[in-house]
Amino acid sequence: MTNIKERYLVDGDGNRIDVVLDIEDYHHLLRELEELDSIRAYDAAKASEDEVIPFEQAVAEIEH
C-alpha cells in the first residue's frame, strides 16, 4: 500500500472525528477498494454452485 499522509480533524476534547487525505491518496484507496470488490465477487462466483454458461450465451439470453 502507498504511504498515505492522513491528517485529522479533532473536536474540542481532542477526539479525532474526521480524516483529511490528499486527493491522490483518496483516489488510490478508491481504486484499491474497487479491486477488492472484484476479487470478492470472483471468489463468491467460484464458490457458488451456479451453472456456468458461456459469456456469449448469457448476453444472448439477456438481449431476448
mmCIF file as gemmi writes it, N, C-alpha and C atoms, coordinates in Angstrom:
data_model
loop_
_atom_site.group_PDB
_atom_site.id
_atom_site.type_symbol
_atom_site.label_atom_id
_atom_site.label_alt_id
_atom_site.label_comp_id
_atom_site.label_asym_id
_atom_site.label_entity_id
_atom_site.label_seq_id
_atom_site.pdbx_PDB_ins_code
_atom_site.Cartn_x
_atom_site.Cartn_y
_atom_site.Cartn_z
_atom_site.occupancy
_atom_site.B_iso_or_equiv
_atom_site.pdbx_formal_charge
_atom_site.auth_seq_id
_atom_site.auth_asym_id
_atom_site.pdbx_PDB_model_num
ATOM 1 N N . MET Axp A 1 ? 0.843 -1.179 0 1 0 ? 1 A 1
ATOM 2 C CA . MET Axp A 1 ? 0 0 0 1 0 ? 1 A 1
ATOM 3 C C . MET Axp A 1 ? 0.884 1.236 0 1 0 ? 1 A 1
ATOM 4 N N . THR Axp A 2 ? 0.342 2.278 -0.489 1 0 ? 2 A 1
ATOM 5 C CA . THR Axp A 2 ? 1.076 3.528 -0.585 1 0 ? 2 A 1
ATOM 6 C C . THR Axp A 2 ? 1.269 4.169 0.791 1 0 ? 2 A 1
ATOM 7 N N . ASN Axp A 3 ? 2.187 5.071 0.862 1 0 ? 3 A 1
ATOM 8 C CA . ASN Axp A 3 ? 2.438 5.801 2.102 1 0 ? 3 A 1
ATOM 9 C C . ASN Axp A 3 ? 1.44 6.953 2.185 1 0 ? 3 A 1
ATOM 10 N N . ILE Axp A 4 ? 0.315 6.722 2.855 1 0 ? 4 A 1
ATOM 11 C CA . ILE Axp A 4 ? -0.755 7.715 2.932 1 0 ? 4 A 1
ATOM 12 C C . ILE Axp A 4 ? -0.452 8.727 4.025 1 0 ? 4 A 1
ATOM 13 N N . LYS Axp A 5 ? -0.601 9.97 3.658 1 0 ? 5 A 1
ATOM 14 C CA . LYS Axp A 5 ? -0.354 11.059 4.603 1 0 ? 5 A 1
ATOM 15 C C . LYS Axp A 5 ? -1.694 11.605 5.07 1 0 ? 5 A 1
ATOM 16 N N . GLU Axp A 6 ? -2.211 11.041 6.139 1 0 ? 6 A 1
ATOM 17 C CA . GLU Axp A 6 ? -3.502 11.494 6.634 1 0 ? 6 A 1
ATOM 18 C C . GLU Axp A 6 ? -3.33 12.599 7.668 1 0 ? 6 A 1
ATOM 19 N N . ARG Axp A 7 ? -4.334 13.444 7.716 1 0 ? 7 A 1
ATOM 20 C CA . ARG Axp A 7 ? -4.42 14.489 8.735 1 0 ? 7 A 1
ATOM 21 C C . ARG Axp A 7 ? -5.774 14.32 9.403 1 0 ? 7 A 1
ATOM 22 N N . TYR Axp A 8 ? -5.874 14.727 10.635 1 0 ? 8 A 1
ATOM 23 C CA . TYR Axp A 8 ? -7.108 14.523 11.388 1 0 ? 8 A 1
ATOM 24 C C . TYR Axp A 8 ? -7.711 15.85 11.827 1 0 ? 8 A 1
ATOM 25 N N . LEU Axp A 9 ? -9.028 15.889 11.848 1 0 ? 9 A 1
ATOM 26 C CA . LEU Axp A 9 ? -9.759 16.985 12.466 1 0 ? 9 A 1
ATOM 27 C C . LEU Axp A 9 ? -10.206 16.475 13.826 1 0 ? 9 A 1
ATOM 28 N N . VAL Axp A 10 ? -10.074 17.309 14.82 1 0 ? 10 A 1
ATOM 29 C CA . VAL Axp A 10 ? -10.423 16.888 16.178 1 0 ? 10 A 1
ATOM 30 C C . VAL Axp A 10 ? -11.511 17.795 16.736 1 0 ? 10 A 1
ATOM 31 N N . ASP Axp A 11 ? -12.269 17.239 17.688 1 0 ? 11 A 1
ATOM 32 C CA . ASP Axp A 11 ? -13.277 18.05 18.352 1 0 ? 11 A 1
ATOM 33 C C . ASP Axp A 11 ? -12.634 18.813 19.51 1 0 ? 11 A 1
ATOM 34 N N . GLY Axp A 12 ? -13.435 19.5 20.276 1 0 ? 12 A 1
ATOM 35 C CA . GLY Axp A 12 ? -12.93 20.307 21.371 1 0 ? 12 A 1
ATOM 36 C C . GLY Axp A 12 ? -12.212 19.516 22.446 1 0 ? 12 A 1
ATOM 37 N N . ASP Axp A 13 ? -12.497 18.205 22.523 1 0 ? 13 A 1
ATOM 38 C CA . ASP Axp A 13 ? -11.847 17.353 23.513 1 0 ? 13 A 1
ATOM 39 C C . ASP Axp A 13 ? -10.603 16.657 22.965 1 0 ? 13 A 1
ATOM 40 N N . GLY Axp A 14 ? -10.274 16.937 21.716 1 0 ? 14 A 1
ATOM 41 C CA . GLY Axp A 14 ? -9.1 16.313 21.111 1 0 ? 14 A 1
ATOM 42 C C . GLY Axp A 14 ? -9.372 14.956 20.479 1 0 ? 14 A 1
ATOM 43 N N . ASN Axp A 15 ? -10.644 14.549 20.392 1 0 ? 15 A 1
ATOM 44 C CA . ASN Axp A 15 ? -11.007 13.273 19.761 1 0 ? 15 A 1
ATOM 45 C C . ASN Axp A 15 ? -10.996 13.43 18.246 1 0 ? 15 A 1
ATOM 46 N N . ARG Axp A 16 ? -10.377 12.482 17.572 1 0 ? 16 A 1
ATOM 47 C CA . ARG Axp A 16 ? -10.369 12.509 16.107 1 0 ? 16 A 1
ATOM 48 C C . ARG Axp A 16 ? -11.782 12.255 15.597 1 0 ? 16 A 1
ATOM 49 N N . ILE Axp A 17 ? -12.251 13.125 14.74 1 0 ? 17 A 1
ATOM 50 C CA . ILE Axp A 17 ? -13.611 12.985 14.222 1 0 ? 17 A 1
ATOM 51 C C . ILE Axp A 17 ? -13.665 12.887 12.699 1 0 ? 17 A 1
ATOM 52 N N . ASP Axp A 18 ? -12.614 13.291 12.01 1 0 ? 18 A 1
ATOM 53 C CA . ASP Axp A 18 ? -12.551 13.229 10.547 1 0 ? 18 A 1
ATOM 54 C C . ASP Axp A 18 ? -11.11 13.012 10.111 1 0 ? 18 A 1
ATOM 55 N N . VAL Axp A 19 ? -10.983 12.488 8.9 1 0 ? 19 A 1
ATOM 56 C CA . VAL Axp A 19 ? -9.668 12.299 8.301 1 0 ? 19 A 1
ATOM 57 C C . VAL Axp A 19 ? -9.609 13.112 7.025 1 0 ? 19 A 1
ATOM 58 N N . VAL Axp A 20 ? -8.493 13.776 6.799 1 0 ? 20 A 1
ATOM 59 C CA . VAL Axp A 20 ? -8.262 14.532 5.577 1 0 ? 20 A 1
ATOM 60 C C . VAL Axp A 20 ? -7.13 13.843 4.83 1 0 ? 20 A 1
ATOM 61 N N . LEU Axp A 21 ? -7.393 13.507 3.557 1 0 ? 21 A 1
ATOM 62 C CA . LEU Axp A 21 ? -6.398 12.843 2.72 1 0 ? 21 A 1
ATOM 63 C C . LEU Axp A 21 ? -6.098 13.702 1.503 1 0 ? 21 A 1
ATOM 64 N N . ASP Axp A 22 ? -4.878 13.553 0.974 1 0 ? 22 A 1
ATOM 65 C CA . ASP Axp A 22 ? -4.573 14.152 -0.316 1 0 ? 22 A 1
ATOM 66 C C . ASP Axp A 22 ? -5.471 13.484 -1.351 1 0 ? 22 A 1
ATOM 67 N N . ILE Axp A 23 ? -5.872 14.228 -2.362 1 0 ? 23 A 1
ATOM 68 C CA . ILE Axp A 23 ? -6.792 13.696 -3.365 1 0 ? 23 A 1
ATOM 69 C C . ILE Axp A 23 ? -6.213 12.469 -4.065 1 0 ? 23 A 1
ATOM 70 N N . GLU Axp A 24 ? -4.903 12.445 -4.283 1 0 ? 24 A 1
ATOM 71 C CA . GLU Axp A 24 ? -4.27 11.292 -4.922 1 0 ? 24 A 1
ATOM 72 C C . GLU Axp A 24 ? -4.406 10.05 -4.037 1 0 ? 24 A 1
ATOM 73 N N . ASP Axp A 25 ? -4.21 10.214 -2.732 1 0 ? 25 A 1
ATOM 74 C CA . ASP Axp A 25 ? -4.372 9.085 -1.801 1 0 ? 25 A 1
ATOM 75 C C . ASP Axp A 25 ? -5.814 8.598 -1.788 1 0 ? 25 A 1
ATOM 76 N N . TYR Axp A 26 ? -6.747 9.526 -1.809 1 0 ? 26 A 1
ATOM 77 C CA . TYR Axp A 26 ? -8.161 9.179 -1.828 1 0 ? 26 A 1
ATOM 78 C C . TYR Axp A 26 ? -8.502 8.343 -3.066 1 0 ? 26 A 1
ATOM 79 N N . HIS Axp A 27 ? -8.059 8.793 -4.237 1 0 ? 27 A 1
ATOM 80 C CA . HIS Axp A 27 ? -8.335 8.064 -5.477 1 0 ? 27 A 1
ATOM 81 C C . HIS Axp A 27 ? -7.647 6.698 -5.472 1 0 ? 27 A 1
ATOM 82 N N . HIS Axp A 28 ? -6.456 6.627 -4.925 1 0 ? 28 A 1
ATOM 83 C CA . HIS Axp A 28 ? -5.762 5.349 -4.808 1 0 ? 28 A 1
ATOM 84 C C . HIS Axp A 28 ? -6.571 4.379 -3.943 1 0 ? 28 A 1
ATOM 85 N N . LEU Axp A 29 ? -7.067 4.849 -2.818 1 0 ? 29 A 1
ATOM 86 C CA . LEU Axp A 29 ? -7.876 3.999 -1.943 1 0 ? 29 A 1
ATOM 87 C C . LEU Axp A 29 ? -9.146 3.526 -2.651 1 0 ? 29 A 1
ATOM 88 N N . LEU Axp A 30 ? -9.779 4.405 -3.421 1 0 ? 30 A 1
ATOM 89 C CA . LEU Axp A 30 ? -10.97 4.001 -4.169 1 0 ? 30 A 1
ATOM 90 C C . LEU Axp A 30 ? -10.649 2.9 -5.175 1 0 ? 30 A 1
ATOM 91 N N . ARG Axp A 31 ? -9.531 3.042 -5.891 1 0 ? 31 A 1
ATOM 92 C CA . ARG Axp A 31 ? -9.133 2.003 -6.854 1 0 ? 31 A 1
ATOM 93 C C . ARG Axp A 31 ? -8.871 0.682 -6.14 1 0 ? 31 A 1
ATOM 94 N N . GLU Axp A 32 ? -8.207 0.747 -4.999 1 0 ? 32 A 1
ATOM 95 C CA . GLU Axp A 32 ? -7.932 -0.469 -4.226 1 0 ? 32 A 1
ATOM 96 C C . GLU Axp A 32 ? -9.229 -1.133 -3.765 1 0 ? 32 A 1
ATOM 97 N N . LEU Axp A 33 ? -10.196 -0.345 -3.332 1 0 ? 33 A 1
ATOM 98 C CA . LEU Axp A 33 ? -11.477 -0.892 -2.901 1 0 ? 33 A 1
ATOM 99 C C . LEU Axp A 33 ? -12.23 -1.535 -4.058 1 0 ? 33 A 1
ATOM 100 N N . GLU Axp A 34 ? -12.185 -0.905 -5.226 1 0 ? 34 A 1
ATOM 101 C CA . GLU Axp A 34 ? -12.836 -1.48 -6.4 1 0 ? 34 A 1
ATOM 102 C C . GLU Axp A 34 ? -12.208 -2.821 -6.761 1 0 ? 34 A 1
ATOM 103 N N . GLU Axp A 35 ? -10.888 -2.891 -6.69 1 0 ? 35 A 1
ATOM 104 C CA . GLU Axp A 35 ? -10.2 -4.148 -6.985 1 0 ? 35 A 1
ATOM 105 C C . GLU Axp A 35 ? -10.573 -5.216 -5.958 1 0 ? 35 A 1
ATOM 106 N N . LEU Axp A 36 ? -10.636 -4.844 -4.697 1 0 ? 36 A 1
ATOM 107 C CA . LEU Axp A 36 ? -11.018 -5.787 -3.659 1 0 ? 36 A 1
ATOM 108 C C . LEU Axp A 36 ? -12.441 -6.289 -3.872 1 0 ? 36 A 1
ATOM 109 N N . ASP Axp A 37 ? -13.357 -5.399 -4.26 1 0 ? 37 A 1
ATOM 110 C CA . ASP Axp A 37 ? -14.728 -5.814 -4.567 1 0 ? 37 A 1
ATOM 111 C C . ASP Axp A 37 ? -14.755 -6.823 -5.706 1 0 ? 37 A 1
ATOM 112 N N . SER Axp A 38 ? -13.953 -6.59 -6.727 1 0 ? 38 A 1
ATOM 113 C CA . SER Axp A 38 ? -13.886 -7.516 -7.859 1 0 ? 38 A 1
ATOM 114 C C . SER Axp A 38 ? -13.354 -8.868 -7.425 1 0 ? 38 A 1
ATOM 115 N N . ILE Axp A 39 ? -12.338 -8.875 -6.596 1 0 ? 39 A 1
ATOM 116 C CA . ILE Axp A 39 ? -11.765 -10.13 -6.104 1 0 ? 39 A 1
ATOM 117 C C . ILE Axp A 39 ? -12.799 -10.89 -5.282 1 0 ? 39 A 1
ATOM 118 N N . ARG Axp A 40 ? -13.511 -10.188 -4.422 1 0 ? 40 A 1
ATOM 119 C CA . ARG Axp A 40 ? -14.538 -10.846 -3.6 1 0 ? 40 A 1
ATOM 120 C C . ARG Axp A 40 ? -15.658 -11.406 -4.466 1 0 ? 40 A 1
ATOM 121 N N . ALA Axp A 41 ? -16.077 -10.657 -5.49 1 0 ? 41 A 1
ATOM 122 C CA . ALA Axp A 41 ? -17.12 -11.138 -6.392 1 0 ? 41 A 1
ATOM 123 C C . ALA Axp A 41 ? -16.641 -12.379 -7.142 1 0 ? 41 A 1
ATOM 124 N N . TYR Axp A 42 ? -15.414 -12.377 -7.593 1 0 ? 42 A 1
ATOM 125 C CA . TYR Axp A 42 ? -14.848 -13.536 -8.28 1 0 ? 42 A 1
ATOM 126 C C . TYR Axp A 42 ? -14.818 -14.746 -7.354 1 0 ? 42 A 1
ATOM 127 N N . ASP Axp A 43 ? -14.332 -14.536 -6.123 1 0 ? 43 A 1
ATOM 128 C CA . ASP Axp A 43 ? -14.277 -15.64 -5.157 1 0 ? 43 A 1
ATOM 129 C C . ASP Axp A 43 ? -15.663 -16.196 -4.87 1 0 ? 43 A 1
ATOM 130 N N . ALA Axp A 44 ? -16.651 -15.32 -4.735 1 0 ? 44 A 1
ATOM 131 C CA . ALA Axp A 44 ? -18.018 -15.767 -4.471 1 0 ? 44 A 1
ATOM 132 C C . ALA Axp A 44 ? -18.566 -16.554 -5.656 1 0 ? 44 A 1
ATOM 133 N N . ALA Axp A 45 ? -18.284 -16.09 -6.866 1 0 ? 45 A 1
ATOM 134 C CA . ALA Axp A 45 ? -18.753 -16.792 -8.059 1 0 ? 45 A 1
ATOM 135 C C . ALA Axp A 45 ? -18.111 -18.164 -8.178 1 0 ? 45 A 1
ATOM 136 N N . LYS Axp A 46 ? -16.822 -18.256 -7.885 1 0 ? 46 A 1
ATOM 137 C CA . LYS Axp A 46 ? -16.128 -19.548 -7.953 1 0 ? 46 A 1
ATOM 138 C C . LYS Axp A 46 ? -16.673 -20.523 -6.913 1 0 ? 46 A 1
ATOM 139 N N . ALA Axp A 47 ? -17.067 -20.005 -5.753 1 0 ? 47 A 1
ATOM 140 C CA . ALA Axp A 47 ? -17.534 -20.862 -4.665 1 0 ? 47 A 1
ATOM 141 C C . ALA Axp A 47 ? -18.998 -21.258 -4.824 1 0 ? 47 A 1
ATOM 142 N N . SER Axp A 48 ? -19.737 -20.59 -5.699 1 0 ? 48 A 1
ATOM 143 C CA . SER Axp A 48 ? -21.165 -20.869 -5.836 1 0 ? 48 A 1
ATOM 144 C C . SER Axp A 48 ? -21.383 -22.151 -6.626 1 0 ? 48 A 1
ATOM 145 N N . GLU Axp A 49 ? -22.576 -22.658 -6.5 1 0 ? 49 A 1
ATOM 146 C CA . GLU Axp A 49 ? -22.968 -23.879 -7.216 1 0 ? 49 A 1
ATOM 147 C C . GLU Axp A 49 ? -23.746 -23.549 -8.481 1 0 ? 49 A 1
ATOM 148 N N . ASP Axp A 50 ? -23.706 -22.281 -8.902 1 0 ? 50 A 1
ATOM 149 C CA . ASP Axp A 50 ? -24.463 -21.857 -10.073 1 0 ? 50 A 1
ATOM 150 C C . ASP Axp A 50 ? -23.933 -22.511 -11.34 1 0 ? 50 A 1
ATOM 151 N N . GLU Axp A 51 ? -24.847 -22.67 -12.298 1 0 ? 51 A 1
ATOM 152 C CA . GLU Axp A 51 ? -24.479 -23.223 -13.6 1 0 ? 51 A 1
ATOM 153 C C . GLU Axp A 51 ? -23.606 -22.223 -14.35 1 0 ? 51 A 1
ATOM 154 N N . VAL Axp A 52 ? -22.562 -22.699 -14.974 1 0 ? 52 A 1
ATOM 155 C CA . VAL Axp A 52 ? -21.668 -21.846 -15.753 1 0 ? 52 A 1
ATOM 156 C C . VAL Axp A 52 ? -22.094 -21.917 -17.215 1 0 ? 52 A 1
ATOM 157 N N . ILE Axp A 53 ? -22.3 -20.73 -17.814 1 0 ? 53 A 1
ATOM 158 C CA . ILE Axp A 53 ? -22.633 -20.678 -19.236 1 0 ? 53 A 1
ATOM 159 C C . ILE Axp A 53 ? -21.666 -19.728 -19.918 1 0 ? 53 A 1
ATOM 160 N N . PRO Axp A 54 ? -21.427 -19.928 -21.219 1 0 ? 54 A 1
ATOM 161 C CA . PRO Axp A 54 ? -20.521 -19.033 -21.94 1 0 ? 54 A 1
ATOM 162 C C . PRO Axp A 54 ? -21.043 -17.597 -21.943 1 0 ? 54 A 1
ATOM 163 N N . PHE Axp A 55 ? -20.138 -16.644 -21.966 1 0 ? 55 A 1
ATOM 164 C CA . PHE Axp A 55 ? -20.485 -15.224 -21.936 1 0 ? 55 A 1
ATOM 165 C C . PHE Axp A 55 ? -21.427 -14.868 -23.075 1 0 ? 55 A 1
ATOM 166 N N . GLU Axp A 56 ? -21.14 -15.347 -24.286 1 0 ? 56 A 1
ATOM 167 C CA . GLU Axp A 56 ? -21.961 -15.02 -25.452 1 0 ? 56 A 1
ATOM 168 C C . GLU Axp A 56 ? -23.396 -15.499 -25.248 1 0 ? 56 A 1
ATOM 169 N N . GLN Axp A 57 ? -23.563 -16.673 -24.643 1 0 ? 57 A 1
ATOM 170 C CA . GLN Axp A 57 ? -24.893 -17.192 -24.379 1 0 ? 57 A 1
ATOM 171 C C . GLN Axp A 57 ? -25.62 -16.315 -23.357 1 0 ? 57 A 1
ATOM 172 N N . ALA Axp A 58 ? -24.929 -15.884 -22.352 1 0 ? 58 A 1
ATOM 173 C CA . ALA Axp A 58 ? -25.535 -15.015 -21.34 1 0 ? 58 A 1
ATOM 174 C C . ALA Axp A 58 ? -26.011 -13.716 -21.969 1 0 ? 58 A 1
ATOM 175 N N . VAL Axp A 59 ? -25.188 -13.12 -22.813 1 0 ? 59 A 1
ATOM 176 C CA . VAL Axp A 59 ? -25.57 -11.867 -23.49 1 0 ? 59 A 1
ATOM 177 C C . VAL Axp A 59 ? -26.78 -12.09 -24.374 1 0 ? 59 A 1
ATOM 178 N N . ALA Axp A 60 ? -26.79 -13.198 -25.111 1 0 ? 60 A 1
ATOM 179 C CA . ALA Axp A 60 ? -27.906 -13.503 -25.99 1 0 ? 60 A 1
ATOM 180 C C . ALA Axp A 60 ? -29.195 -13.671 -25.186 1 0 ? 60 A 1
ATOM 181 N N . GLU Axp A 61 ? -29.123 -14.333 -24.044 1 0 ? 61 A 1
ATOM 182 C CA . GLU Axp A 61 ? -30.3 -14.523 -23.2 1 0 ? 61 A 1
ATOM 183 C C . GLU Axp A 61 ? -30.788 -13.194 -22.632 1 0 ? 61 A 1
ATOM 184 N N . ILE Axp A 62 ? -29.887 -12.322 -22.275 1 0 ? 62 A 1
ATOM 185 C CA . ILE Axp A 62 ? -30.272 -11.016 -21.721 1 0 ? 62 A 1
ATOM 186 C C . ILE Axp A 62 ? -30.943 -10.167 -22.798 1 0 ? 62 A 1
ATOM 187 N N . GLU Axp A 63 ? -30.429 -10.224 -24.024 1 0 ? 63 A 1
ATOM 188 C CA . GLU Axp A 63 ? -30.971 -9.399 -25.114 1 0 ? 63 A 1
ATOM 189 C C . GLU Axp A 63 ? -32.337 -9.849 -25.574 1 0 ? 63 A 1
ATOM 190 N N . HIS Axp A 64 ? -32.713 -11.082 -25.3 1 0 ? 64 A 1
ATOM 191 C CA . HIS Axp A 64 ? -34.022 -11.58 -25.744 1 0 ? 64 A 1
ATOM 192 C C . HIS Axp A 64 ? -34.983 -11.484 -24.645 1 0 ? 64 A 1
